[in-house]
Amino acid sequence: MTECRTREQVQEYLARFFNPDRQFHLDELEGGWLVQSLLSEEEIDSGQGLGLTSLVIDADTGVVYQYPSWSTDMVADAFEASKRAGERPQALQVYPPQWRLNINRLQEDSQTIQYGVRIVSLTEPPAENSEYQLTFDKRTFQYEPKAPMAGEVIAWAEFQSGEAGAWPSEGTWEV
């Protein structure tokens, strides 16, 4: 658990998982920090500022949440309300990872591929782990069974196949 009480602690924390040269605008919130990337003129000109999301770092835990491209007031209000209520924010947790996914290719033909999938909880206390066999069409991405994180598995494998020119035989990553 990482505390992020001061601006300096937040900047050091962000440098751990972002490019250390990346600059951020930080606003202190009740129980956290609102973090927005400062874009270069080139990034702005290329449209990277459109739909830009905001991050919020929980000052007590160091958990990083991603909010949609809402106004800063909406993000702040939503986060602070959840903190006051003692609830988990209604946002995507992006750090630290909550799950470790592992896949091993079991079968492959010209149309389909089947992976053995293992999902391990990284949270404390741990959530329930799961294992299943996932089969999907390599062109349409239709899949069976409808299982936890199947979409993430397919997206990761498809990305890897584009990078390497072949579907991966195995892989491990965290989300």
Coordinates of C-alpha atoms in Angstrom, one line a residue:
M1 CA 0.0 0.0 0.0
T2 CA 1.4 3.3 -1.1
E3 CA 0.4 6.6 0.6
C4 CA 0.2 9.6 -1.7
R5 CA -0.2 12.5 0.8
T6 CA 2.0 15.1 -0.8
R7 CA 2.4 16.5 -4.3
E8 CA 6.0 15.1 -4.3
Q9 CA 4.9 11.6 -3.3
V10 CA 2.3 11.6 -6.1
Q11 CA 4.9 12.8 -8.7
E12 CA 7.3 10.0 -7.6
Y13 CA 4.5 7.5 -7.7
L14 CA 3.5 8.4 -11.2
A15 CA 7.1 8.2 -12.4
R16 CA 7.1 4.5 -11.4
F17 CA 4.6 3.5 -14.1
F18 CA 4.6 6.3 -16.6
N19 CA 7.5 7.8 -18.5
P20 CA 9.4 9.9 -15.9
D21 CA 9.5 12.8 -18.3
R22 CA 5.7 12.9 -18.6
Q23 CA 4.2 16.0 -16.9
F24 CA 0.9 16.0 -15.1
H25 CA -1.4 18.6 -13.6
L26 CA -2.3 17.6 -10.0
D27 CA -5.3 18.8 -8.0
E28 CA -5.6 17.8 -4.4
L29 CA -9.0 16.3 -3.6
E30 CA -10.7 15.1 -0.4
G31 CA -8.8 11.8 0.1
G32 CA -6.9 11.8 -3.2
W33 CA -5.4 13.5 -6.2
L34 CA -6.9 14.3 -9.6
V35 CA -4.2 13.7 -12.2
Q36 CA -4.4 15.0 -15.8
S37 CA -1.7 14.6 -18.5
L38 CA -0.2 17.8 -19.7
L39 CA -0.1 17.4 -23.5
S40 CA 2.6 18.9 -25.8
E41 CA 1.5 21.1 -28.7
E42 CA 2.1 18.2 -31.0
E43 CA -0.1 15.9 -29.0
I44 CA -2.9 18.5 -28.9
D45 CA -2.5 19.1 -32.7
S46 CA -2.8 15.4 -33.4
G47 CA -6.1 15.2 -31.5
Q48 CA -4.8 13.3 -28.4
G49 CA -6.6 15.7 -26.1
L50 CA -10.1 14.7 -27.4
G51 CA -11.8 12.5 -24.9
L52 CA -8.9 12.6 -22.5
T53 CA -9.6 10.7 -19.4
S54 CA -8.7 11.7 -15.8
L55 CA -6.9 9.6 -13.2
V56 CA -7.5 9.8 -9.5
I57 CA -5.0 8.4 -7.0
D58 CA -6.5 7.4 -3.6
A59 CA -4.2 9.1 -1.1
D60 CA -4.7 6.3 1.5
T61 CA -4.0 3.3 -0.7
G62 CA -2.2 4.5 -3.9
V63 CA -4.9 2.8 -6.0
V64 CA -5.2 4.6 -9.4
Y65 CA -8.7 4.9 -10.9
Q66 CA -9.5 6.0 -14.5
Y67 CA -12.5 8.2 -15.0
P68 CA -14.2 9.0 -18.3
S69 CA -13.7 12.3 -20.1
W70 CA -15.9 14.1 -17.6
S71 CA -15.3 17.6 -16.3
T72 CA -12.8 17.9 -13.4
D73 CA -15.7 18.9 -11.1
M74 CA -17.7 15.7 -12.0
V75 CA -14.6 13.5 -11.4
A76 CA -13.8 15.2 -8.1
D77 CA -17.4 15.0 -6.9
A78 CA -17.8 11.3 -7.8
F79 CA -14.5 10.3 -6.1
E80 CA -15.1 12.4 -3.0
A81 CA -18.6 11.1 -2.6
S82 CA -17.4 7.5 -2.8
K83 CA -14.6 8.2 -0.3
R84 CA -17.1 9.8 2.2
A85 CA -19.4 6.9 1.8
G86 CA -16.6 4.4 2.3
E87 CA -17.3 2.8 -1.1
R88 CA -15.1 1.8 -4.0
P89 CA -15.2 4.5 -6.7
Q90 CA -17.3 3.7 -9.7
A91 CA -14.3 4.0 -12.0
L92 CA -11.8 1.6 -13.6
Q93 CA -8.9 0.6 -11.4
V94 CA -5.8 0.8 -13.5
Y95 CA -3.1 0.3 -10.9
P96 CA -2.1 -1.8 -9.2
P97 CA -3.2 -4.7 -11.3
Q98 CA -6.0 -6.9 -9.9
W99 CA -5.5 -10.0 -12.0
R100 CA -2.8 -12.1 -13.6
L101 CA -3.9 -13.8 -16.8
N102 CA -2.1 -16.8 -18.2
I103 CA -2.9 -18.6 -21.5
N104 CA -1.6 -21.7 -23.2
R105 CA -2.7 -22.6 -26.7
L106 CA -4.4 -26.1 -26.7
Q107 CA -5.5 -26.3 -30.4
E108 CA -5.4 -24.2 -33.5
D109 CA -6.7 -24.5 -37.0
S110 CA -7.2 -22.1 -39.9
Q111 CA -10.5 -20.7 -38.4
T112 CA -10.3 -21.2 -34.6
I113 CA -8.0 -21.2 -31.7
Q114 CA -8.4 -22.7 -28.2
Y115 CA -6.6 -21.5 -25.2
G116 CA -6.4 -22.8 -21.6
V117 CA -7.0 -19.7 -19.5
R118 CA -6.0 -19.3 -15.9
I119 CA -7.0 -16.1 -14.0
V120 CA -5.3 -15.4 -10.6
S121 CA -6.4 -12.7 -8.2
L122 CA -3.8 -10.2 -7.1
T123 CA -6.0 -8.5 -4.6
E124 CA -6.0 -8.7 -0.8
P125 CA -8.1 -10.4 0.2
P126 CA -7.9 -12.5 -3.0
A127 CA -11.0 -12.9 -5.2
E128 CA -11.9 -16.3 -6.6
N129 CA -9.4 -17.6 -9.2
S130 CA -10.7 -19.3 -12.3
E131 CA -9.6 -21.6 -15.1
Y132 CA -11.4 -22.5 -18.3
Q133 CA -10.9 -23.4 -22.0
L134 CA -11.7 -20.6 -24.4
T135 CA -12.3 -21.2 -28.1
F136 CA -12.8 -18.4 -30.5
D137 CA -13.1 -17.6 -34.2
K138 CA -9.9 -15.8 -35.3
R139 CA -11.8 -13.7 -37.8
T140 CA -15.1 -12.8 -36.1
F141 CA -13.9 -13.2 -32.5
Q142 CA -17.1 -15.1 -31.5
Y143 CA -16.2 -17.2 -28.5
E144 CA -17.3 -19.9 -26.1
P145 CA -17.8 -20.1 -23.2
K146 CA -19.0 -16.7 -22.0
A147 CA -16.4 -16.7 -19.2
P148 CA -14.7 -14.0 -17.1
M149 CA -12.2 -11.8 -18.9
A150 CA -12.6 -13.7 -22.2
G151 CA -12.7 -10.4 -24.1
E152 CA -9.4 -9.4 -22.5
V153 CA -7.8 -12.7 -23.4
I154 CA -8.9 -12.4 -27.0
A155 CA -7.8 -8.8 -27.3
W156 CA -4.4 -9.6 -25.9
A157 CA -3.9 -12.6 -28.1
E158 CA -5.1 -10.8 -31.2
F159 CA -2.7 -7.9 -30.5
Q160 CA 0.2 -10.3 -30.0
S161 CA -0.6 -12.1 -33.3
G162 CA -0.4 -8.7 -35.1
E163 CA 2.9 -8.0 -33.5
A164 CA 4.5 -11.4 -34.1
G165 CA 2.6 -12.5 -37.2
A166 CA 1.3 -15.7 -35.4
W167 CA -1.1 -16.4 -32.6
P168 CA 0.9 -16.8 -29.3
S169 CA 1.4 -20.2 -27.9
E170 CA 1.4 -18.9 -24.4
G171 CA 1.5 -15.6 -22.5
T172 CA 1.1 -14.0 -19.1
W173 CA 0.1 -10.4 -18.3
E174 CA -1.6 -8.4 -15.6
V175 CA -4.7 -6.2 -15.6

